[in-house]
Each structure stands twice: as structure tokens, then as C-alpha cells.
Amino acid sequence: MYKFKRFIRVYRDFIISGVLIFVALIGILVGLVPGVRRVVALTSETNIVAGEVRALTTKVATLESIDNDTLQHGFDILMSAVPSEKLLPSIISSLEALAARQEVSIINLSLKEPGAIATEAAIPKNAEAQKVGANMVTLSIEMSGTVDKLREILDTAVRVRRFFRVRSFDMSIAAKTEVTKARFTMDAFYIPLPKTLGKLLDPLPPITGEEQGVIEKVAAYPLLSQEALTPYDATIPTTPVTADPFTP
Amino acid sequence: MPKASSINLFQTKANLPPSFLLWDKYLRTAAYIGMGLLIGGGFIVWGLFVVIGMQRQVLEERRAAATDYIKSNVVKEGMILALRQRIKVVSRIMEQQVSLAPYINTTLLVAQPPKLASFTMGDQGSVNISIRAADGYEAQLYVKTLIDLVGERKVKNPILTSLVVEKDGSYLMSFSYGVIL
């Protein structure tokens, strides 16, 4: 006992320093290091959340920047030019209106594959459709009128709603009667609406001035048929995209 | 009880070697540094934890609010997405919507109905036409007109593809040429 007391007395400072160092080491290893790790992890998690908040805030700003009426107006205009479905009545009525405006008569109108039974996804897009990015209904139309009127049709057919593209054109003029018959091969376009929305964090950039310019340019084209106007409410995607496509 | 005049000769510290005294000094310093690190570092880490935690809380609230807003505007988002998709495709279609009327305009410079019998658009901006001419002289005039239009850089590569003399002496000529727009 005497030896122990003497040991304590002699090495007291060593012991105190040793105990303090031991406590500090244990404290650093058990408390400080995990604490620093947690702070680092929390910082990186917070940075991720901050990034998400930035993305979401940008998205909210985009949603707030466009008022519903402007959006609806632009959407209606584009849908009247390129609807979401084939809308064969709108093709026919637009062509009839075009012919009526130029006082020419339609002799014959035939549609190539007017009614596909398969769903849109199952229909293989040909090279032309892939190039344009839209589905097409190809039609052949025969008209009768004067050369000038048919020339006008050729000119205005590519500047009306709904949209047409003249693929080929030929005409023949009868020698005695001067009756001109012309055959147009045309494409009408349609694009199905997207089925799903993007992910919540997917960016949604605002409509640019250039994009607005396209809408205004299309709006300047005359609308030949009211049938080209389709209701959109029921067809707008509202389902968020799922990571697994087989998940219902 | 020691008397006031007595001297305590009992040594409170053993005589340690000088190297031990040096070690004692180092150990004490190390102990101070270690404890300082633990206490100071602890305060700093705790402070950072609280501040970052509060920031995180604020961000979480903002994220929740933004998410709610976006979820309540899914129709609008869908319309914007559909609109943007359409704008891209519509632009591409408009680039391909070329009026073929200038081809007819150029052709009408060569011949007008009823002399112009037919007009057909060929590949890559070429045009095939057939013209009725009453006689050889008129046929020659049409050829000359085409050559003049080449000089005016309105048509290129004109080719007489066929020439038929009808029973009544009239000519049916077919030309092909490219139109310079």
C-alpha cells in the first residue's frame, strides 16, 4: 500500500496527463470522428437536397411563368396543325375547304392505309416518318380546274392548318377543252401525345422566344376546318413516368 | 504533531531523471492539446451539425412545397411537355413544306395551256413537261425559249426527251429540265 501511494505520488503528473490523453483519444475516436463523418454526410445530403430544390424551383418558376390561357391557346394552335390522331375527317374537310377557296373541284381522293388496326407503338415508322418525327397519312388527290387555280392550291396547301406536305404533283391539260387535271400526292401529319410526364426532377425549361415564334407562325396560317380542333384535356399526360416500365 | 521549528525533510517528489521530466512536459502538452481538440472540435462539430441541420430543414420544407405545387399542376406540365414536343416536330415539318408553285411558274414561261399538255415533278427539282406545237417553227420557238431561260439562269440541263409528229403535222414534244429557284 505504501509502495502504491508512493508510486502515485511520484508519477502523479504522468498519470494525470496519461488519463487526459486517453480520454481525449477515446473522445476523438468515439465522438469527434463519427461526428465529423456525420457532418460531412449531412453536408453532402444537404447539397443533394439543395440541388433538388434548385431543379424544383426552376420547374415551379416555369409553371408559374406561363398562364393557362396562353398555354392552351398555343396548344390548340399546334394541335390544329398537327393533331394527336389521324383525324381523317379533318384531312378531308381541310382539302375540301382548300379546293372550295380556289374554286377547283375534287375528282378523286384516296388515302393510303387510312385505318391501321395496330396501336401507334406497334406501327413501324418508315424512314420518312422517322426523319420528320411525326406519323404521316399519305393521300392522293385529283383535282380539276385552271392551271392558275391549281398552282394556287399547290402554293397554299403548305401554308394552312392542318399541315400538309406536297410530295409530288403532276397535271395534264386537255387540248380542246383546256380542262386541267392535277394529281397531288400529299402527306398529312399527326403526333400522338406523350403518354407520361417526366420524372419529378426532370427539367422543364420555359417556352423560349424561338418556340413562341413557331407558335405565332403556325397561328398565322388559316384554319381550314374546325374539325382540326380537337379537345385536349382528356389526352394530356398526367401520370409520372415509372422507373420500371412493367410496373403498373 | 510537528513543531513549528521542525523541517519536513520527506521529499514529495522522487528524484526523477531529467529525461522523465522532459517526457512529463511533453505529455502534459499533449494532454492539453488532446482535450482542447476534443472540446473545441466537439463544439465546432455540434455547431456545424445544428446549422447544417437547420439548413436541411429549410430545404426540406421548400422541396415539399415545390413538390406539392408541381403535383398540383400536372396537367399544365403535361401541356408544356406536349407543346414543346409538338413545336420541335412542327418546325421540322415546316422546313419540309416547300411550295412547288415556283416550278409551275417557270414552266409557264416556257409554254401556257393549252400548248402545255402536261407537267410532272421529277426527282431533285427536275420537271418533265410536254408541249403541243402546231408546226415545226413553233416547236423550234419552244426550244429557243428553253435555251433563253438557261441563259437567264432560270432552268438548267434542258433535255428533249421525246418528239412525236402527229398525223395532222403538229408536234408533241417532251422536255425535262431542272428549275433554278
Short mmCIF file of C-alpha atoms in Angstrom, two decimals:
data_model
loop_
_atom_site.label_atom_id
_atom_site.label_comp_id
_atom_site.label_asym_id
_atom_site.label_seq_id
_atom_site.Cartn_x
_atom_site.Cartn_y
_atom_site.Cartn_z
CA MET A 1 0.00 0.00 0.00
CA TYR A 2 2.84 2.26 0.87
CA LYS A 3 4.54 1.46 -2.43
CA PHE A 4 1.35 2.19 -4.38
CA LYS A 5 0.85 5.53 -2.62
CA ARG A 6 4.45 6.39 -3.29
CA PHE A 7 4.06 5.41 -6.95
CA ILE A 8 1.01 7.64 -7.25
CA ARG A 9 2.80 10.46 -5.54
CA VAL A 10 5.89 10.16 -7.69
CA TYR A 11 4.14 9.66 -11.05
CA ARG A 12 1.02 11.77 -10.38
CA ASP A 13 1.65 14.21 -13.22
CA PHE A 14 2.34 11.38 -15.63
CA ILE A 15 -0.85 9.63 -14.60
CA ILE A 16 -2.99 12.75 -14.93
CA SER A 17 -1.51 13.54 -18.34
CA GLY A 18 -1.91 9.92 -19.41
CA VAL A 19 -5.55 9.77 -18.31
CA LEU A 20 -6.30 13.06 -20.09
CA ILE A 21 -4.64 11.84 -23.27
CA PHE A 22 -6.55 8.57 -23.02
CA VAL A 23 -9.87 10.38 -22.50
CA ALA A 24 -9.08 12.75 -25.39
CA LEU A 25 -8.19 9.86 -27.69
CA ILE A 26 -11.31 7.91 -26.80
CA GLY A 27 -13.42 11.06 -27.13
CA ILE A 28 -11.92 11.85 -30.51
CA LEU A 29 -12.32 8.28 -31.77
CA VAL A 30 -15.78 7.65 -30.35
CA GLY A 31 -17.30 11.12 -30.54
CA LEU A 32 -15.46 13.56 -32.73
CA VAL A 33 -14.57 11.38 -35.75
CA PRO A 34 -18.10 9.94 -36.14
CA GLY A 35 -19.43 13.46 -35.56
CA VAL A 36 -17.25 14.85 -38.35
CA ARG A 37 -18.31 11.97 -40.58
CA ARG A 38 -21.96 12.68 -39.85
CA VAL A 39 -21.47 16.38 -40.59
CA VAL A 40 -19.75 15.54 -43.89
CA ALA A 41 -22.58 13.14 -44.77
CA LEU A 42 -25.18 15.71 -43.75
CA THR A 43 -23.42 18.34 -45.86
CA SER A 44 -23.41 16.13 -48.94
CA GLU A 45 -27.06 15.14 -48.33
CA THR A 46 -27.93 18.81 -47.92
CA ASN A 47 -26.11 19.63 -51.14
CA ILE A 48 -28.16 16.98 -52.93
CA VAL A 49 -31.38 18.36 -51.44
CA ALA A 50 -30.24 21.88 -52.42
CA GLY A 51 -29.72 20.69 -55.99
CA GLU A 52 -33.17 19.12 -55.99
CA VAL A 53 -34.69 22.29 -54.59
CA ARG A 54 -32.96 24.32 -57.31
CA ALA A 55 -34.35 21.98 -60.00
CA LEU A 56 -37.83 22.04 -58.47
CA THR A 57 -37.76 25.81 -58.03
CA THR A 58 -36.81 26.24 -61.70
CA LYS A 59 -39.67 23.93 -62.62
CA VAL A 60 -42.09 25.85 -60.43
CA ALA A 61 -40.87 29.12 -61.98
CA THR A 62 -41.55 27.70 -65.45
CA LEU A 63 -45.02 26.56 -64.43
CA GLU A 64 -45.76 29.96 -62.90
CA SER A 65 -44.35 31.90 -65.86
CA ILE A 66 -46.88 30.52 -68.33
CA ASP A 67 -50.50 31.32 -67.77
CA ASN A 68 -53.05 28.68 -68.60
CA ASP A 69 -54.79 30.68 -71.32
CA THR A 70 -51.59 31.31 -73.29
CA LEU A 71 -50.60 27.70 -72.92
CA GLN A 72 -53.99 26.46 -74.02
CA HIS A 73 -54.03 28.85 -76.98
CA GLY A 74 -50.60 27.69 -78.17
CA PHE A 75 -51.54 24.09 -77.65
CA ASP A 76 -54.79 24.48 -79.62
CA ILE A 77 -52.93 26.11 -82.50
CA LEU A 78 -50.35 23.34 -82.76
CA MET A 79 -52.99 20.65 -82.33
CA SER A 80 -54.95 22.17 -85.21
CA ALA A 81 -51.82 21.96 -87.40
CA VAL A 82 -50.65 18.53 -86.28
CA PRO A 83 -53.30 16.67 -84.29
CA SER A 84 -52.66 13.77 -81.97
CA GLU A 85 -54.59 11.34 -84.13
CA LYS A 86 -55.08 10.77 -87.83
CA LEU A 87 -58.41 12.65 -87.76
CA LEU A 88 -59.31 11.69 -91.31
CA PRO A 89 -62.40 13.95 -91.32
CA SER A 90 -60.18 16.96 -90.71
CA ILE A 91 -57.91 15.95 -93.61
CA ILE A 92 -60.85 15.61 -95.95
CA SER A 93 -62.63 18.76 -94.79
CA SER A 94 -59.39 20.79 -94.97
CA LEU A 95 -58.78 19.64 -98.54
CA GLU A 96 -62.40 20.34 -99.47
CA ALA A 97 -62.11 23.82 -97.99
CA LEU A 98 -58.84 24.37 -99.84
CA ALA A 99 -60.44 23.31 -103.10
CA ALA A 100 -63.53 25.44 -102.45
CA ARG A 101 -61.43 28.54 -101.75
CA GLN A 102 -59.67 28.18 -105.08
CA GLU A 103 -62.82 27.12 -106.92
CA VAL A 104 -61.44 23.81 -108.10
CA SER A 105 -63.23 20.51 -107.84
CA ILE A 106 -62.02 17.33 -106.26
CA ILE A 107 -62.37 14.42 -108.64
CA ASN A 108 -60.86 11.70 -106.55
CA LEU A 109 -59.34 11.33 -103.11
CA SER A 110 -57.70 8.18 -101.83
CA LEU A 111 -55.90 7.55 -98.58
CA LYS A 112 -53.06 5.11 -98.23
CA GLU A 113 -53.64 2.79 -95.27
CA PRO A 114 -56.25 5.04 -93.71
CA GLY A 115 -57.08 2.81 -90.75
CA ALA A 116 -54.27 0.92 -89.10
CA ILE A 117 -55.55 -1.69 -86.66
CA ALA A 118 -52.35 -1.86 -84.62
CA THR A 119 -51.64 0.60 -81.85
CA GLU A 120 -49.36 3.53 -82.61
CA ALA A 121 -46.44 1.91 -80.82
CA ALA A 122 -46.76 -1.23 -82.91
CA ILE A 123 -46.77 0.58 -86.24
CA PRO A 124 -43.22 0.70 -87.60
CA LYS A 125 -42.29 4.20 -88.64
CA ASN A 126 -40.81 4.43 -92.10
CA ALA A 127 -37.64 6.40 -92.78
CA GLU A 128 -39.61 9.49 -93.82
CA ALA A 129 -41.67 9.50 -90.64
CA GLN A 130 -38.56 8.97 -88.53
CA LYS A 131 -36.84 11.88 -90.26
CA VAL A 132 -39.77 14.21 -89.60
CA GLY A 133 -40.54 12.78 -86.18
CA ALA A 134 -44.26 12.56 -86.90
CA ASN A 135 -46.61 9.94 -88.22
CA MET A 136 -47.99 10.52 -91.66
CA VAL A 137 -51.13 9.80 -93.62
CA THR A 138 -50.30 9.72 -97.30
CA LEU A 139 -53.08 10.62 -99.65
CA SER A 140 -53.56 11.05 -103.34
CA ILE A 141 -55.97 13.69 -104.54
CA GLU A 142 -57.07 14.52 -108.03
CA MET A 143 -58.44 17.96 -108.78
CA SER A 144 -59.77 19.73 -111.79
CA GLY A 145 -59.56 23.46 -112.50
CA THR A 146 -57.46 26.04 -114.26
CA VAL A 147 -53.68 25.95 -114.13
CA ASP A 148 -53.60 29.17 -112.12
CA LYS A 149 -56.03 27.83 -109.51
CA LEU A 150 -54.19 24.55 -109.22
CA ARG A 151 -50.94 26.45 -108.89
CA GLU A 152 -52.57 28.42 -106.04
CA ILE A 153 -53.60 25.16 -104.38
CA LEU A 154 -50.01 23.96 -104.66
CA ASP A 155 -48.84 27.18 -103.06
CA THR A 156 -51.37 27.41 -100.24
CA ALA A 157 -51.56 23.70 -99.35
CA VAL A 158 -48.29 24.05 -97.46
CA ARG A 159 -49.46 27.15 -95.58
CA VAL A 160 -52.69 26.06 -93.96
CA ARG A 161 -53.84 24.28 -90.85
CA ARG A 162 -53.93 21.34 -90.79
CA PHE A 163 -50.42 20.76 -92.11
CA PHE A 164 -49.80 19.11 -95.46
CA ARG A 165 -46.69 18.40 -97.42
CA VAL A 166 -46.89 18.02 -101.20
CA ARG A 167 -44.78 15.02 -102.08
CA SER A 168 -45.38 15.01 -105.82
CA PHE A 169 -47.51 16.78 -108.36
CA ASP A 170 -48.46 16.25 -111.95
CA MET A 171 -51.03 17.75 -114.22
CA SER A 172 -52.38 17.26 -117.68
CA ILE A 173 -54.24 19.75 -119.83
CA ALA A 174 -56.79 18.64 -122.39
CA ALA A 175 -56.03 20.16 -125.78
CA LYS A 176 -59.58 21.07 -126.78
CA THR A 177 -61.36 21.78 -123.52
CA GLU A 178 -58.32 23.14 -121.68
CA VAL A 179 -59.59 21.32 -118.62
CA THR A 180 -56.64 20.79 -116.34
CA LYS A 181 -56.49 17.79 -114.08
CA ALA A 182 -53.86 17.61 -111.40
CA ARG A 183 -52.85 14.82 -109.08
CA PHE A 184 -51.26 15.68 -105.77
CA THR A 185 -49.59 13.16 -103.53
CA MET A 186 -49.62 14.68 -100.08
CA ASP A 187 -48.76 13.84 -96.51
CA ALA A 188 -50.82 14.90 -93.52
CA PHE A 189 -49.14 14.66 -90.14
CA TYR A 190 -50.14 13.59 -86.66
CA ILE A 191 -48.18 13.06 -83.47
CA PRO A 192 -49.60 11.12 -80.53
CA LEU A 193 -49.33 12.96 -77.24
CA PRO A 194 -46.68 11.80 -74.81
CA LYS A 195 -48.07 9.08 -72.59
CA THR A 196 -46.28 10.03 -69.39
CA LEU A 197 -44.75 13.03 -67.74
CA GLY A 198 -41.05 13.16 -66.99
CA LYS A 199 -39.72 12.45 -63.53
CA LEU A 200 -40.39 14.98 -60.82
CA LEU A 201 -36.83 16.30 -61.01
CA ASP A 202 -36.63 16.33 -64.81
CA PRO A 203 -36.03 19.88 -66.00
CA LEU A 204 -38.88 21.82 -67.54
CA PRO A 205 -37.32 24.76 -69.34
CA PRO A 206 -39.62 27.69 -70.14
CA ILE A 207 -41.00 28.20 -73.63
CA THR A 208 -38.35 30.20 -75.46
CA GLY A 209 -38.95 33.15 -77.74
CA GLU A 210 -37.98 31.00 -80.69
CA GLU A 211 -40.57 28.38 -79.72
CA GLN A 212 -43.17 31.10 -79.23
CA GLY A 213 -42.24 32.35 -82.72
CA VAL A 214 -43.07 28.93 -84.17
CA ILE A 215 -46.49 29.03 -82.49
CA GLU A 216 -47.14 32.51 -83.86
CA LYS A 217 -46.05 31.46 -87.34
CA VAL A 218 -48.42 28.49 -87.26
CA ALA A 219 -51.20 30.71 -85.88
CA ALA A 220 -50.84 32.94 -88.95
CA TYR A 221 -51.80 30.02 -91.20
CA PRO A 222 -55.54 29.91 -91.91
CA LEU A 223 -57.52 27.20 -90.18
CA LEU A 224 -59.50 25.49 -92.91
CA SER A 225 -61.52 23.10 -90.84
CA GLN A 226 -62.94 23.34 -87.37
CA GLU A 227 -62.63 19.57 -87.23
CA ALA A 228 -58.90 20.06 -86.87
CA LEU A 229 -59.59 21.42 -83.41
CA THR A 230 -59.53 18.51 -81.02
CA PRO A 231 -60.25 18.51 -77.31
CA TYR A 232 -57.03 18.08 -75.41
CA ASP A 233 -57.99 17.84 -71.73
CA ALA A 234 -58.53 14.10 -71.64
CA THR A 235 -55.39 13.33 -73.60
CA ILE A 236 -52.81 15.29 -71.65
CA PRO A 237 -50.42 13.03 -69.76
CA THR A 238 -50.69 13.33 -66.00
CA THR A 239 -49.04 10.09 -64.99
CA PRO A 240 -45.47 10.38 -63.77
CA VAL A 241 -43.05 8.15 -65.58
CA THR A 242 -42.19 4.94 -63.76
CA ALA A 243 -38.66 3.61 -63.49
CA ASP A 244 -39.81 0.09 -64.28
CA PRO A 245 -41.90 0.11 -67.46
CA PHE A 246 -43.61 -3.10 -66.42
CA THR A 247 -44.78 -1.65 -63.16
CA PRO A 248 -48.44 -0.73 -63.39
CA MET B 1 2.30 16.98 15.51
CA PRO B 2 5.44 18.63 14.04
CA LYS B 3 6.63 21.63 15.89
CA ALA B 4 6.93 24.97 14.12
CA SER B 5 10.62 24.82 14.22
CA SER B 6 10.77 21.35 12.68
CA ILE B 7 11.69 20.86 8.99
CA ASN B 8 9.93 18.29 6.82
CA LEU B 9 12.71 16.51 5.02
CA PHE B 10 10.36 14.00 3.40
CA GLN B 11 10.53 14.54 -0.39
CA THR B 12 7.13 14.98 -2.00
CA LYS B 13 8.57 14.09 -5.40
CA ALA B 14 11.03 11.42 -6.08
CA ASN B 15 14.11 12.44 -7.85
CA LEU B 16 13.20 11.64 -11.42
CA PRO B 17 15.76 11.55 -14.19
CA PRO B 18 15.81 14.67 -16.43
CA SER B 19 14.53 12.66 -19.40
CA PHE B 20 11.40 11.81 -17.36
CA LEU B 21 10.85 15.48 -16.61
CA LEU B 22 11.06 16.23 -20.35
CA TRP B 23 8.54 13.48 -21.02
CA ASP B 24 6.28 14.90 -18.34
CA LYS B 25 6.32 18.26 -20.11
CA TYR B 26 5.51 16.67 -23.48
CA LEU B 27 2.75 14.51 -22.04
CA ARG B 28 1.14 17.50 -20.34
CA THR B 29 1.23 19.48 -23.58
CA ALA B 30 -0.18 16.50 -25.47
CA ALA B 31 -2.94 16.16 -22.88
CA TYR B 32 -3.87 19.85 -23.18
CA ILE B 33 -3.87 19.64 -26.97
CA GLY B 34 -5.92 16.44 -26.92
CA MET B 35 -8.52 17.83 -24.55
CA GLY B 36 -8.58 21.13 -26.43
CA LEU B 37 -9.14 19.25 -29.65
CA LEU B 38 -11.91 17.17 -28.13
CA ILE B 39 -13.75 20.07 -26.53
CA GLY B 40 -13.13 22.64 -29.29
CA GLY B 41 -13.73 20.17 -32.08
CA GLY B 42 -16.82 18.93 -30.29
CA PHE B 43 -18.25 22.43 -30.15
CA ILE B 44 -17.43 23.10 -33.80
CA VAL B 45 -18.91 19.79 -34.96
CA TRP B 46 -22.01 20.33 -32.84
CA GLY B 47 -22.36 23.87 -34.21
CA LEU B 48 -21.97 22.71 -37.79
CA PHE B 49 -24.45 19.90 -37.18
CA VAL B 50 -27.03 22.33 -35.86
CA VAL B 51 -26.51 24.91 -38.63
CA ILE B 52 -26.49 22.37 -41.47
CA GLY B 53 -29.42 20.57 -39.91
CA MET B 54 -31.40 23.81 -39.85
CA GLN B 55 -30.45 24.50 -43.47
CA ARG B 56 -31.52 20.99 -44.37
CA GLN B 57 -34.83 21.51 -42.60
CA VAL B 58 -35.46 24.72 -44.55
CA LEU B 59 -34.54 22.99 -47.81
CA GLU B 60 -36.79 20.03 -46.99
CA GLU B 61 -39.69 22.41 -46.42
CA ARG B 62 -39.00 24.22 -49.69
CA ARG B 63 -38.72 20.89 -51.50
CA ALA B 64 -42.01 19.70 -50.08
CA ALA B 65 -43.73 22.96 -51.07
CA ALA B 66 -42.29 22.83 -54.61
CA THR B 67 -43.21 19.15 -54.97
CA ASP B 68 -46.78 19.87 -53.87
CA TYR B 69 -47.03 22.74 -56.35
CA ILE B 70 -45.70 20.60 -59.21
CA LYS B 71 -48.00 17.72 -58.31
CA SER B 72 -50.99 20.04 -58.28
CA ASN B 73 -50.04 21.32 -61.77
CA VAL B 74 -49.51 18.03 -63.58
CA VAL B 75 -51.94 18.95 -66.34
CA LYS B 76 -50.06 22.16 -67.00
CA GLU B 77 -46.74 20.32 -67.01
CA GLY B 78 -48.18 17.76 -69.41
CA MET B 79 -49.35 20.53 -71.72
CA ILE B 80 -45.93 22.21 -71.69
CA LEU B 81 -44.22 18.90 -72.46
CA ALA B 82 -46.66 18.10 -75.24
CA LEU B 83 -46.38 21.65 -76.58
CA ARG B 84 -42.58 21.52 -76.64
CA GLN B 85 -42.59 18.10 -78.32
CA ARG B 86 -45.00 19.44 -80.92
CA ILE B 87 -43.04 22.64 -81.54
CA LYS B 88 -39.94 20.60 -82.42
CA VAL B 89 -41.79 18.40 -84.86
CA VAL B 90 -43.83 21.26 -86.31
CA SER B 91 -40.59 23.18 -87.00
CA ARG B 92 -39.18 20.15 -88.78
CA ILE B 93 -42.36 19.74 -90.85
CA MET B 94 -42.37 23.44 -91.76
CA GLU B 95 -38.80 23.11 -93.05
CA GLN B 96 -40.05 20.41 -95.40
CA GLN B 97 -43.19 22.22 -96.50
CA VAL B 98 -41.87 23.54 -99.78
CA SER B 99 -44.21 25.13 -102.27
CA LEU B 100 -43.94 23.57 -105.70
CA ALA B 101 -45.66 26.59 -107.29
CA PRO B 102 -42.34 28.16 -108.48
CA TYR B 103 -41.80 25.09 -110.65
CA ILE B 104 -45.09 25.77 -112.41
CA ASN B 105 -44.29 29.50 -112.66
CA THR B 106 -41.07 28.68 -114.53
CA THR B 107 -42.86 26.17 -116.71
CA LEU B 108 -45.48 28.76 -117.66
CA LEU B 109 -42.62 30.87 -119.00
CA VAL B 110 -41.91 28.06 -121.47
CA ALA B 111 -45.47 27.32 -122.52
CA GLN B 112 -49.00 28.14 -121.41
CA PRO B 113 -52.13 25.99 -121.64
CA PRO B 114 -53.42 24.68 -123.98
CA LYS B 115 -49.98 24.38 -125.58
CA LEU B 116 -48.68 22.98 -122.33
CA ALA B 117 -50.03 19.43 -122.35
CA SER B 118 -48.65 18.01 -119.13
CA PHE B 119 -46.44 18.79 -116.20
CA THR B 120 -44.81 16.28 -113.83
CA MET B 121 -42.48 16.86 -110.92
CA GLY B 122 -39.47 14.60 -111.14
CA ASP B 123 -36.75 13.86 -108.62
CA GLN B 124 -34.49 16.50 -107.07
CA GLY B 125 -36.23 19.54 -108.50
CA SER B 126 -36.47 18.29 -112.06
CA VAL B 127 -39.56 18.86 -114.15
CA ASN B 128 -40.95 16.89 -117.07
CA ILE B 129 -43.29 18.70 -119.41
CA SER B 130 -44.90 18.00 -122.73
CA ILE B 131 -45.82 20.73 -125.19
CA ARG B 132 -48.02 20.71 -128.24
CA ALA B 133 -46.67 22.73 -131.14
CA ALA B 134 -48.74 23.46 -134.26
CA ASP B 135 -45.76 23.12 -136.59
CA GLY B 136 -42.01 22.80 -136.72
CA TYR B 137 -41.48 26.55 -136.47
CA GLU B 138 -43.46 26.75 -133.22
CA ALA B 139 -41.61 23.72 -131.89
CA GLN B 140 -38.36 25.49 -132.61
CA LEU B 141 -39.59 28.54 -130.71
CA TYR B 142 -40.21 26.46 -127.58
CA VAL B 143 -36.71 25.05 -127.81
CA LYS B 144 -35.33 28.56 -128.18
CA THR B 145 -37.38 29.76 -125.19
CA LEU B 146 -35.89 26.99 -123.05
CA ILE B 147 -32.39 27.90 -124.19
CA ASP B 148 -33.08 31.55 -123.33
CA LEU B 149 -34.25 30.53 -119.85
CA VAL B 150 -30.98 28.66 -119.38
CA GLY B 151 -29.21 31.92 -120.24
CA GLU B 152 -31.36 33.72 -117.66
CA ARG B 153 -30.38 31.04 -115.11
CA LYS B 154 -33.98 30.00 -114.53
CA VAL B 155 -33.62 26.43 -115.78
CA LYS B 156 -30.72 24.03 -116.12
CA ASN B 157 -29.93 20.89 -118.08
CA PRO B 158 -32.87 21.01 -120.50
CA ILE B 159 -33.27 17.74 -122.38
CA LEU B 160 -35.64 17.00 -125.23
CA THR B 161 -36.79 13.55 -124.15
CA SER B 162 -39.21 12.83 -126.98
CA LEU B 163 -40.53 14.36 -130.19
CA VAL B 164 -43.60 12.99 -131.96
CA VAL B 165 -45.00 14.34 -135.20
CA GLU B 166 -48.74 13.77 -135.22
CA LYS B 167 -50.80 12.93 -138.30
CA ASP B 168 -52.04 16.50 -138.59
CA GLY B 169 -48.45 17.77 -138.71
CA SER B 170 -48.45 19.06 -135.15
CA TYR B 171 -45.64 18.24 -132.76
CA LEU B 172 -45.78 16.74 -129.29
CA MET B 173 -42.50 17.41 -127.51
CA SER B 174 -41.40 16.29 -124.09
CA PHE B 175 -38.73 18.11 -122.14
CA SER B 176 -37.06 17.57 -118.87
CA TYR B 177 -35.12 20.25 -117.03
CA GLY B 178 -34.13 21.41 -113.63
CA VAL B 179 -35.63 24.56 -112.17
CA ILE B 180 -33.29 27.07 -110.54
CA LEU B 181 -35.15 28.64 -107.64
#
